[in-house]
Short mmCIF file of C-alpha atoms in Angstrom, two decimals:
data_model
loop_
_atom_site.label_atom_id
_atom_site.label_comp_id
_atom_site.label_asym_id
_atom_site.label_seq_id
_atom_site.Cartn_x
_atom_site.Cartn_y
_atom_site.Cartn_z
CA UNK A 24 62.69 110.09 82.62
CA UNK A 25 62.29 107.47 85.34
CA UNK A 26 65.22 105.16 85.86
CA UNK A 27 62.94 102.13 85.90
CA UNK A 28 60.81 103.12 82.92
CA UNK A 29 60.71 100.38 80.31
CA UNK A 30 61.77 101.20 76.75
CA UNK A 31 58.63 100.33 74.76
CA UNK A 32 60.30 100.44 71.36
CA UNK A 33 62.79 97.72 72.24
CA UNK A 34 61.50 94.29 71.28
CA UNK A 35 62.97 90.84 71.72
CA UNK A 36 63.85 90.62 68.02
CA UNK A 37 65.85 93.86 68.09
CA UNK A 38 67.87 93.24 71.24
CA UNK A 39 71.54 92.32 70.92
CA UNK A 40 71.47 90.12 74.04
CA UNK A 41 68.75 87.75 75.17
CA UNK A 42 68.04 87.02 78.82
CA UNK A 43 69.73 83.65 78.38
CA UNK A 44 72.86 85.34 77.01
CA UNK A 45 73.04 87.69 80.00
CA UNK A 46 72.76 84.79 82.42
CA UNK A 47 75.40 82.86 80.48
CA UNK A 48 77.72 85.85 80.86
CA UNK A 49 76.98 86.59 84.50
CA UNK A 50 76.79 83.18 86.17
CA UNK A 51 80.36 82.02 85.34
CA UNK A 52 81.73 85.40 86.45
CA UNK A 53 79.85 85.17 89.74
CA UNK A 54 81.03 81.60 90.29
CA UNK A 55 84.59 82.72 89.57
CA UNK A 56 84.32 85.44 92.21
CA UNK A 57 83.05 82.93 94.78
CA UNK A 58 85.81 80.50 93.82
CA UNK A 59 88.54 83.12 94.21
CA UNK A 60 87.28 84.11 97.65
CA UNK A 61 87.07 80.49 98.80
CA UNK A 62 90.48 79.56 97.43
CA UNK A 63 91.95 82.73 98.91
CA UNK A 64 90.65 81.65 102.31
CA UNK A 65 92.16 78.17 101.90
CA UNK A 66 95.42 79.71 100.68
CA UNK A 67 95.66 81.93 103.77
CA UNK A 68 94.85 79.02 106.05
CA UNK A 69 97.65 76.92 104.52
CA UNK A 70 100.18 79.70 105.02
CA UNK A 71 98.94 80.22 108.57
CA UNK A 72 100.04 76.71 109.50
CA UNK A 73 103.72 77.70 109.31
CA UNK A 74 103.58 80.57 111.80
CA UNK A 75 102.67 84.18 112.37
CA UNK A 76 105.80 85.55 110.65
CA UNK A 77 104.81 83.88 107.37
CA UNK A 78 101.21 85.06 107.63
CA UNK A 79 102.34 88.61 108.39
CA UNK A 80 104.82 88.60 105.49
CA UNK A 81 102.24 87.36 103.00
CA UNK A 82 99.66 89.86 104.32
CA UNK A 83 102.05 92.77 103.80
CA UNK A 84 102.81 91.73 100.22
CA UNK A 85 99.15 91.12 99.35
CA UNK A 86 98.33 94.66 100.49
CA UNK A 87 101.13 96.07 98.31
CA UNK A 88 100.36 93.68 95.43
CA UNK A 89 96.86 95.11 95.08
CA UNK A 90 98.28 98.57 94.42
CA UNK A 91 101.10 97.39 92.14
CA UNK A 92 98.95 95.49 89.67
CA UNK A 93 96.31 98.22 89.35
CA UNK A 94 97.69 99.82 86.22
CA UNK A 95 97.96 96.75 84.01
CA UNK A 96 94.58 95.49 85.25
CA UNK A 97 93.18 98.95 84.43
CA UNK A 98 94.58 98.57 80.91
CA UNK A 99 92.71 95.26 80.70
CA UNK A 100 89.51 97.15 81.48
CA UNK A 101 90.31 99.70 78.79
CA UNK A 102 91.02 96.93 76.30
CA UNK A 103 87.71 95.27 77.13
CA UNK A 104 85.85 98.45 76.18
CA UNK A 105 87.75 98.86 72.88
CA UNK A 106 87.23 95.19 71.92
CA UNK A 107 83.54 95.27 72.90
CA UNK A 108 82.91 98.30 70.73
CA UNK A 109 84.78 96.69 67.84
CA UNK A 110 82.61 93.59 68.25
CA UNK A 111 79.54 95.81 68.12
CA UNK A 112 80.78 97.28 64.84
CA UNK A 113 81.58 93.75 63.58
CA UNK A 114 85.05 94.78 62.43
CA UNK A 115 87.03 91.56 62.47
CA UNK A 116 90.41 93.16 61.85
CA UNK A 117 89.85 95.74 64.56
CA UNK A 118 88.79 93.05 67.04
CA UNK A 119 91.92 90.95 66.57
CA UNK A 120 94.23 93.96 66.38
CA UNK A 121 92.82 95.37 69.62
CA UNK A 122 93.30 92.01 71.35
CA UNK A 123 96.95 91.83 70.26
CA UNK A 124 97.69 95.42 71.30
CA UNK A 125 96.07 94.80 74.70
CA UNK A 126 98.12 91.67 75.27
CA UNK A 127 101.45 93.29 74.45
CA UNK A 128 100.66 96.54 76.25
CA UNK A 129 99.84 94.81 79.55
CA UNK A 130 102.83 92.50 79.12
CA UNK A 131 105.28 95.41 78.69
CA UNK A 132 103.81 97.27 81.69
CA UNK A 133 104.05 94.15 83.85
CA UNK A 134 107.67 93.57 82.79
CA UNK A 135 108.63 97.08 83.86
CA UNK A 136 106.82 96.49 87.15
CA UNK A 137 108.60 93.15 87.69
CA UNK A 138 112.08 94.55 87.08
CA UNK A 139 111.38 97.52 89.37
CA UNK A 140 110.10 95.30 92.16
CA UNK A 141 112.98 92.84 91.93
CA UNK A 142 115.52 95.66 92.15
CA UNK A 143 113.84 97.66 94.91
CA UNK A 144 111.64 95.20 96.81
CA UNK A 145 113.54 95.56 100.11
CA UNK A 146 113.43 99.37 99.83
CA UNK A 147 109.67 99.30 99.04
CA UNK A 148 108.90 97.17 102.06
CA UNK A 149 110.96 99.38 104.38
CA UNK A 150 109.42 102.54 102.91
CA UNK A 151 105.82 101.40 103.24
CA UNK A 152 105.87 99.27 106.35
CA UNK A 153 108.80 100.65 108.35
CA UNK A 154 111.08 98.54 110.50
CA UNK A 155 109.20 95.25 110.48
CA UNK A 156 110.62 92.34 112.43
CA UNK A 157 113.49 90.46 110.80
CA UNK A 158 111.63 87.14 110.44
CA UNK A 159 108.59 88.87 108.93
CA UNK A 160 110.80 90.77 106.46
CA UNK A 161 112.53 87.54 105.45
CA UNK A 162 109.23 85.79 104.72
CA UNK A 163 107.87 88.84 102.89
CA UNK A 164 110.95 89.17 100.67
CA UNK A 165 110.88 85.48 99.75
CA UNK A 166 107.19 85.61 98.88
CA UNK A 167 107.55 88.94 97.04
CA UNK A 168 110.33 87.60 94.79
CA UNK A 169 108.18 84.87 93.22
CA UNK A 170 105.00 86.98 93.14
CA UNK A 171 106.90 89.71 91.23
CA UNK A 172 108.13 87.12 88.72
CA UNK A 173 104.51 86.11 88.13
CA UNK A 174 103.30 89.61 87.17
CA UNK A 175 103.89 89.18 83.39
CA UNK A 176 102.00 85.89 83.43
CA UNK A 177 99.16 87.45 85.42
CA UNK A 178 99.01 90.28 82.87
CA UNK A 179 98.77 87.82 79.97
CA UNK A 180 96.14 85.73 81.77
CA UNK A 181 94.02 88.77 82.62
CA UNK A 182 94.20 90.13 79.06
CA UNK A 183 93.28 86.89 77.34
CA UNK A 184 90.49 86.14 79.81
CA UNK A 185 89.10 89.61 79.11
CA UNK A 186 89.20 88.88 75.38
CA UNK A 187 87.05 85.78 75.83
CA UNK A 188 84.60 87.53 78.17
CA UNK A 189 84.04 90.43 75.79
CA UNK A 190 83.01 87.93 73.11
CA UNK A 191 80.43 86.45 75.50
CA UNK A 192 82.48 83.43 76.57
CA UNK A 193 82.67 83.63 80.37
CA UNK A 194 82.75 79.87 80.87
CA UNK A 195 86.22 79.32 79.40
CA UNK A 196 87.95 81.79 81.78
CA UNK A 197 86.05 80.16 84.67
CA UNK A 198 87.37 76.70 83.76
CA UNK A 199 90.90 78.05 83.43
CA UNK A 200 90.52 79.83 86.79
CA UNK A 201 89.51 76.56 88.43
CA UNK A 202 92.61 74.88 87.01
CA UNK A 203 94.80 77.76 88.22
CA UNK A 204 93.44 77.70 91.75
CA UNK A 205 93.70 73.92 92.05
CA UNK A 206 97.32 74.10 90.87
CA UNK A 207 97.97 76.86 93.41
CA UNK A 208 96.58 74.80 96.30
CA UNK A 209 98.52 71.69 95.27
CA UNK A 210 101.64 73.79 94.79
CA UNK A 211 101.22 75.29 98.25
CA UNK A 212 101.00 71.83 99.76
CA UNK A 213 104.21 70.72 98.01
CA UNK A 214 106.29 73.87 98.41
CA UNK A 215 105.20 74.92 101.90
CA UNK A 216 104.91 71.55 103.59
CA UNK A 217 106.89 69.21 101.33
CA UNK A 218 109.93 71.41 100.69
CA UNK A 219 109.63 73.58 103.80
CA UNK A 220 109.99 76.81 101.84
CA UNK A 221 107.73 78.89 104.08
CA UNK A 222 106.03 81.94 102.54
CA UNK A 223 108.38 81.70 99.54
CA UNK A 224 106.76 78.34 98.79
CA UNK A 225 103.37 80.02 98.52
CA UNK A 226 104.88 82.54 96.10
CA UNK A 227 106.49 79.80 94.01
CA UNK A 228 103.17 77.95 93.84
CA UNK A 229 101.49 81.11 92.59
CA UNK A 230 104.18 81.56 89.93
CA UNK A 231 103.90 77.97 88.68
CA UNK A 232 100.09 78.14 88.53
CA UNK A 233 100.18 81.37 86.53
CA UNK A 234 102.81 80.03 84.11
CA UNK A 235 100.72 76.93 83.37
CA UNK A 236 97.61 79.06 82.91
CA UNK A 237 99.48 81.34 80.51
CA UNK A 238 100.47 78.39 78.32
CA UNK A 239 96.84 77.18 78.21
CA UNK A 240 95.38 80.59 77.39
CA UNK A 241 97.96 81.39 74.72
CA UNK A 242 97.17 78.06 73.05
CA UNK A 243 93.49 79.02 73.02
CA UNK A 244 93.66 82.66 71.94
CA UNK A 245 95.50 81.86 68.68
CA UNK A 246 92.65 79.61 67.51
CA UNK A 247 90.59 81.32 64.81
CA UNK A 248 87.37 79.60 65.82
CA UNK A 249 86.93 82.19 68.58
CA UNK A 250 85.42 85.60 67.68
CA UNK A 251 88.29 87.30 69.52
CA UNK A 252 91.62 85.71 68.63
CA UNK A 253 95.19 86.75 67.86
CA UNK A 254 96.85 86.01 64.54
CA UNK A 255 100.63 85.75 64.26
CA UNK A 256 101.12 86.06 67.98
CA UNK A 257 104.89 86.58 67.89
CA UNK A 258 104.81 89.23 65.15
CA UNK A 259 104.05 92.51 66.87
CA UNK A 260 103.98 96.10 65.66
CA UNK A 261 102.71 98.85 68.00
CA UNK A 262 99.49 100.47 66.81
CA UNK A 263 99.49 103.95 68.36
CA UNK A 264 95.81 104.53 67.62
CA UNK A 265 94.63 101.40 69.40
CA UNK A 266 97.08 101.86 72.26
CA UNK A 267 95.78 105.41 72.65
CA UNK A 268 92.20 104.13 72.86
CA UNK A 269 93.10 101.54 75.48
CA UNK A 270 95.18 103.89 77.62
CA UNK A 271 92.62 106.67 77.22
CA UNK A 272 90.22 104.50 79.21
CA UNK A 273 92.73 102.51 81.27
CA UNK A 274 94.83 105.34 82.69
CA UNK A 275 91.95 107.32 84.26
CA UNK A 276 90.57 104.06 85.63
CA UNK A 277 94.00 103.18 87.03
CA UNK A 278 94.42 106.59 88.65
CA UNK A 279 90.96 106.27 90.21
CA UNK A 280 91.77 102.83 91.62
CA UNK A 281 95.17 103.90 92.97
CA UNK A 282 93.59 106.84 94.77
CA UNK A 283 90.91 104.55 96.16
CA UNK A 284 93.50 102.17 97.59
CA UNK A 285 95.51 105.09 98.98
CA UNK A 286 92.37 106.43 100.63
CA UNK A 287 91.74 103.07 102.25
CA UNK A 288 95.26 103.07 103.66
CA UNK A 289 94.67 106.52 105.20
CA UNK A 290 91.41 105.49 106.84
CA UNK A 291 93.04 102.29 108.09
CA UNK A 292 95.77 104.38 109.74
CA UNK A 293 93.04 106.40 111.50
CA UNK A 294 91.32 103.25 112.72
CA UNK A 295 94.67 101.90 113.94
CA UNK A 296 94.69 104.64 116.61
CA UNK A 297 91.38 103.49 118.13
CA UNK A 298 92.53 100.41 120.01
CA UNK A 299 92.79 96.67 119.48
CA UNK A 300 89.08 95.96 119.97
CA UNK A 301 88.04 98.49 117.35
CA UNK A 302 90.72 97.28 114.90
CA UNK A 303 89.50 93.68 115.30
CA UNK A 304 85.83 94.62 114.89
CA UNK A 305 86.60 96.71 111.80
CA UNK A 306 88.68 93.92 110.25
CA UNK A 307 85.94 91.32 110.74
CA UNK A 308 83.22 93.68 109.49
CA UNK A 309 85.21 94.49 106.35
CA UNK A 310 85.96 90.81 105.66
CA UNK A 311 82.30 89.80 105.86
CA UNK A 312 81.05 92.91 104.03
CA UNK A 313 83.47 92.29 101.15
CA UNK A 314 81.45 89.22 100.16
CA UNK A 315 78.70 91.60 99.00
CA UNK A 316 80.99 93.11 96.38
CA UNK A 317 81.38 89.83 94.48
CA UNK A 318 78.08 90.44 92.69
CA UNK A 319 79.16 93.96 91.76
CA UNK A 320 82.47 92.79 90.32
CA UNK A 321 80.76 90.18 88.15
CA UNK A 322 78.01 92.52 86.95
CA UNK A 323 80.50 95.33 86.23
CA UNK A 324 82.33 93.03 83.80
CA UNK A 325 79.02 92.13 82.16
CA UNK A 326 78.11 95.83 81.98
CA UNK A 327 81.30 96.71 80.11
CA UNK A 328 80.89 93.80 77.70
CA UNK A 329 77.22 94.38 76.90
CA UNK A 330 77.08 98.17 76.90
CA UNK A 331 80.33 98.37 74.94
CA UNK A 332 78.89 96.08 72.28
CA UNK A 333 75.75 98.25 72.04
CA UNK A 334 77.81 101.43 71.73
CA UNK A 335 79.94 99.90 68.98
CA UNK A 336 76.80 98.86 67.11
CA UNK A 337 75.45 102.41 67.36
CA UNK A 338 72.49 101.32 69.50
CA UNK A 339 72.54 103.93 72.27
CA UNK A 340 69.00 103.15 73.44
CA UNK A 341 69.96 99.52 73.95
CA UNK A 342 73.05 100.65 75.86
CA UNK A 343 70.77 102.51 78.26
CA UNK A 344 68.28 99.65 78.36
CA UNK A 345 70.91 97.05 79.23
CA UNK A 346 72.66 99.28 81.76
CA UNK A 347 69.35 99.51 83.63
CA UNK A 348 68.69 95.79 83.26
CA UNK A 349 72.14 94.73 84.47
CA UNK A 350 71.88 97.18 87.37
CA UNK A 351 68.55 95.60 88.35
CA UNK A 352 70.17 92.16 88.10
CA UNK A 353 72.96 93.32 90.41
CA UNK A 354 70.40 94.56 92.93
CA UNK A 355 68.70 91.15 92.87
CA UNK A 356 71.97 89.27 93.39
CA UNK A 357 73.13 91.74 96.04
CA UNK A 358 69.90 91.45 98.01
CA UNK A 359 70.26 87.66 97.95
CA UNK A 360 73.76 87.93 99.43
CA UNK A 361 72.60 90.52 101.97
CA UNK A 362 69.64 88.41 103.09
CA UNK A 363 71.97 85.42 103.54
CA UNK A 364 74.34 87.63 105.54
CA UNK A 365 71.50 88.68 107.84
CA UNK A 366 70.42 85.09 108.37
CA UNK A 367 73.93 83.78 109.10
CA UNK A 368 75.30 86.90 110.81
CA UNK A 369 75.78 85.31 114.24
CA UNK A 370 77.70 82.22 113.07
CA UNK A 371 79.76 84.26 110.61
CA UNK A 372 80.95 86.71 113.25
CA UNK A 373 81.20 83.92 115.83
CA UNK A 374 83.92 82.19 113.79
CA UNK A 375 86.39 84.90 114.78
CA UNK A 376 86.19 84.27 118.56
CA UNK A 377 85.85 87.96 119.46
CA UNK A 378 85.06 89.29 122.90
CA UNK A 379 81.32 90.07 123.45
CA UNK A 380 81.84 93.85 123.14
CA UNK A 381 83.97 93.53 120.00
CA UNK A 382 81.51 91.07 118.46
CA UNK A 383 78.59 93.44 119.08
CA UNK A 384 80.51 96.30 117.46
CA UNK A 385 81.37 94.16 114.42
CA UNK A 386 77.71 93.14 114.02
CA UNK A 387 76.57 96.77 114.28
CA UNK A 388 78.98 97.81 111.52
CA UNK A 389 77.95 94.91 109.30
CA UNK A 390 74.21 95.57 109.70
CA UNK A 391 74.62 99.26 108.85
CA UNK A 392 76.68 98.28 105.82
CA UNK A 393 74.10 95.73 104.67
CA UNK A 394 71.23 98.20 104.85
CA UNK A 395 73.00 101.03 103.01
CA UNK A 396 74.55 98.70 100.42
CA UNK A 397 71.12 97.27 99.60
CA UNK A 398 69.83 100.74 98.79
CA UNK A 399 72.58 102.73 97.07
CA UNK A 400 75.85 100.86 96.52
CA UNK A 401 75.10 99.59 92.97
CA UNK A 402 74.12 103.07 91.75
CA UNK A 403 77.40 104.53 92.96
CA UNK A 404 79.68 101.77 91.70
CA UNK A 405 77.89 100.04 88.80
CA UNK A 406 76.89 103.03 86.68
CA UNK A 407 80.54 104.10 86.15
CA UNK A 408 81.09 100.76 84.40
CA UNK A 409 78.41 101.74 81.88
CA UNK A 410 80.09 105.13 81.48
CA UNK A 411 83.49 103.50 80.85
CA UNK A 412 81.95 101.15 78.28
CA UNK A 413 80.86 104.25 76.34
CA UNK A 414 84.28 105.91 76.71
CA UNK A 415 83.10 108.34 79.40
CA UNK A 416 85.95 107.81 81.89
CA UNK A 417 87.24 111.19 83.03
CA UNK A 418 83.98 112.29 84.65
CA UNK A 419 83.67 109.24 86.88
CA UNK A 420 87.39 109.50 87.75
CA UNK A 421 87.09 113.13 88.88
CA UNK A 422 83.90 112.54 90.86
CA UNK A 423 85.24 109.36 92.49
CA UNK A 424 88.53 110.97 93.54
CA UNK A 425 86.82 114.12 94.82
CA UNK A 426 84.26 112.09 96.74
CA UNK A 427 86.99 109.87 98.19
CA UNK A 428 89.03 112.78 99.53
CA UNK A 429 86.20 115.05 100.68
CA UNK A 430 83.85 112.51 102.19
CA UNK A 431 85.58 109.20 102.86
CA UNK A 432 88.89 110.65 104.10
CA UNK A 433 88.48 114.25 105.33
CA UNK A 434 84.98 113.69 106.72
CA UNK A 435 86.12 110.48 108.40
CA UNK A 436 88.55 112.45 110.58
CA UNK A 437 85.91 115.04 111.54
CA UNK A 438 83.24 112.41 112.19
CA UNK A 439 85.54 110.09 114.13
CA UNK A 440 87.69 112.39 116.29
CA UNK A 441 86.82 114.86 119.05
CA UNK A 442 89.13 117.45 117.47
CA UNK A 443 91.11 117.62 114.23
CA UNK A 444 94.43 119.40 113.80
CA UNK A 445 94.74 121.07 110.39
CA UNK A 446 98.41 120.83 109.38
CA UNK A 447 99.33 121.78 112.95
CA UNK A 448 98.13 125.35 112.34
CA UNK A 449 94.80 125.26 114.14
CA UNK A 450 92.34 122.76 115.57
CA UNK A 451 88.72 122.23 114.62
CA UNK A 452 86.08 120.39 116.66
CA UNK A 453 84.99 116.93 115.54
CA UNK A 454 81.94 114.77 116.26
CA UNK A 455 83.84 112.12 118.22
CA UNK A 456 81.89 109.20 116.74
CA UNK A 457 84.90 106.85 116.67
CA UNK A 458 84.74 103.93 114.26
CA UNK A 459 81.10 104.73 113.46
CA UNK A 460 82.29 108.07 112.12
CA UNK A 461 84.69 106.37 109.71
CA UNK A 462 81.96 104.12 108.36
CA UNK A 463 79.44 106.99 108.26
CA UNK A 464 81.88 108.96 106.10
CA UNK A 465 82.03 105.98 103.74
CA UNK A 466 78.23 105.93 103.49
CA UNK A 467 78.16 109.66 102.72
CA UNK A 468 80.69 108.97 99.96
CA UNK A 469 78.35 106.35 98.53
CA UNK A 470 75.39 108.74 98.65
CA UNK A 471 77.25 111.51 96.83
CA UNK A 472 78.46 109.18 94.07
CA UNK A 473 75.01 107.68 93.71
CA UNK A 474 73.36 111.08 93.28
CA UNK A 475 75.86 112.48 90.75
CA UNK A 476 76.13 109.31 88.65
CA UNK A 477 72.37 108.76 88.55
CA UNK A 478 71.80 112.31 87.30
CA UNK A 479 74.42 111.82 84.58
CA UNK A 480 72.87 108.51 83.54
CA UNK A 481 69.38 109.97 83.32
CA UNK A 482 70.52 112.95 81.25
CA UNK A 483 72.34 110.63 78.82
CA UNK A 484 75.52 112.71 78.88
CA UNK A 485 77.67 109.57 79.12
CA UNK A 486 76.45 108.46 75.68
CA UNK A 487 78.05 111.51 74.10
CA UNK A 488 81.62 110.48 75.05
CA UNK A 489 82.12 107.56 72.67
CA UNK A 490 85.85 107.36 72.09
CA UNK A 491 86.62 104.14 70.24
CA UNK A 492 86.51 104.34 66.47
CA UNK A 493 87.24 101.99 63.67
CA UNK A 494 90.74 100.64 63.95
CA UNK A 495 93.25 100.83 61.17
CA UNK A 496 93.81 97.35 59.83
#
């Protein structure tokens, strides 16, 4: 079967989602991604005004923060699948029960994380980043304290936003996100500049913004006019069956994401040995290339919502039809971003005031990334979202972790270095490609994922792993 072959038996009257509905789901998510990137840039610029120590402290915590929040955000992804399938089955009790279990599960995980971080934050920073300078450590600890306090509110916000998105309402989370980010910017201005709190002020602003957002979202999710809502919010009884469904999807996804972040840290440590010019070029290339992933993030959320609904309704052919259609939509959006990146490549790289040699290297990396991403990135990273929506999570986890270690990490060392020491026992020759070797290993990783996941999609094996069933009321 060709991947792009149209399903003739699917007509407009039979389809669960119209083209208008898909656009209504995707556009707010894409706008939210753009907003978060823009606000993140403004946020960093505001912190930068108070000195390098503050910027360094915030940067260290943001790197660690990404890893720390992975597990409760992975649970949110698992909950989205369970709720989407319940919506497809039109089981009202199961929908609301799944939403409540998701909310409490992520809240409890985030509380454990918060307490752990507050007790051991100094130890964590020393363990991961070594003997950082005293002023940087001070700023990092102050910022980390308030960010850790905000984890439970972030968990609640993420869970409720996911509930609305799975029901097809992407606009409401977008509006709430706008409010959150505006509050964060205003809070930064007051706490950093007005009260002179330094990096801790940025953390406090984040906490306040997330608390306000939590109050708004909780007030909305209890309203019965929404397809996904929570009755008797404060009366909670654990439902082991639903929790098992959520964690059955969320835990493999969380493990996969943790390993991915760990792999990135290892490759960054390799690049750190290549000199200041290479580090700067790599940093700029990654920053600009990351803009291309915004479309993938938005379309992955749409994929889980739509395919999960089809699976729940027992419409496997539509699940396959929509997975292909959303993938094609992601390609269209990605190519638009890539074309814009080509057109504005010189001014984008020029903003960083690099030396001519470093600027040329950064451009070379970006161009290679643009070309390969345009061809294969969506196949390697979008199709697993369709698999997860059908409950097929372990396969993509195993393949992703294996590909990460074999190609992106191990191959990076052999491609990049002239020789590689294997546990100090013996030395093997390398290709000596430098930074190009690291990026080439990443592209090989993409190609492997793309091939394996495409074969699985075409064979339809992912449709045989449906794991969410009717929920006990």
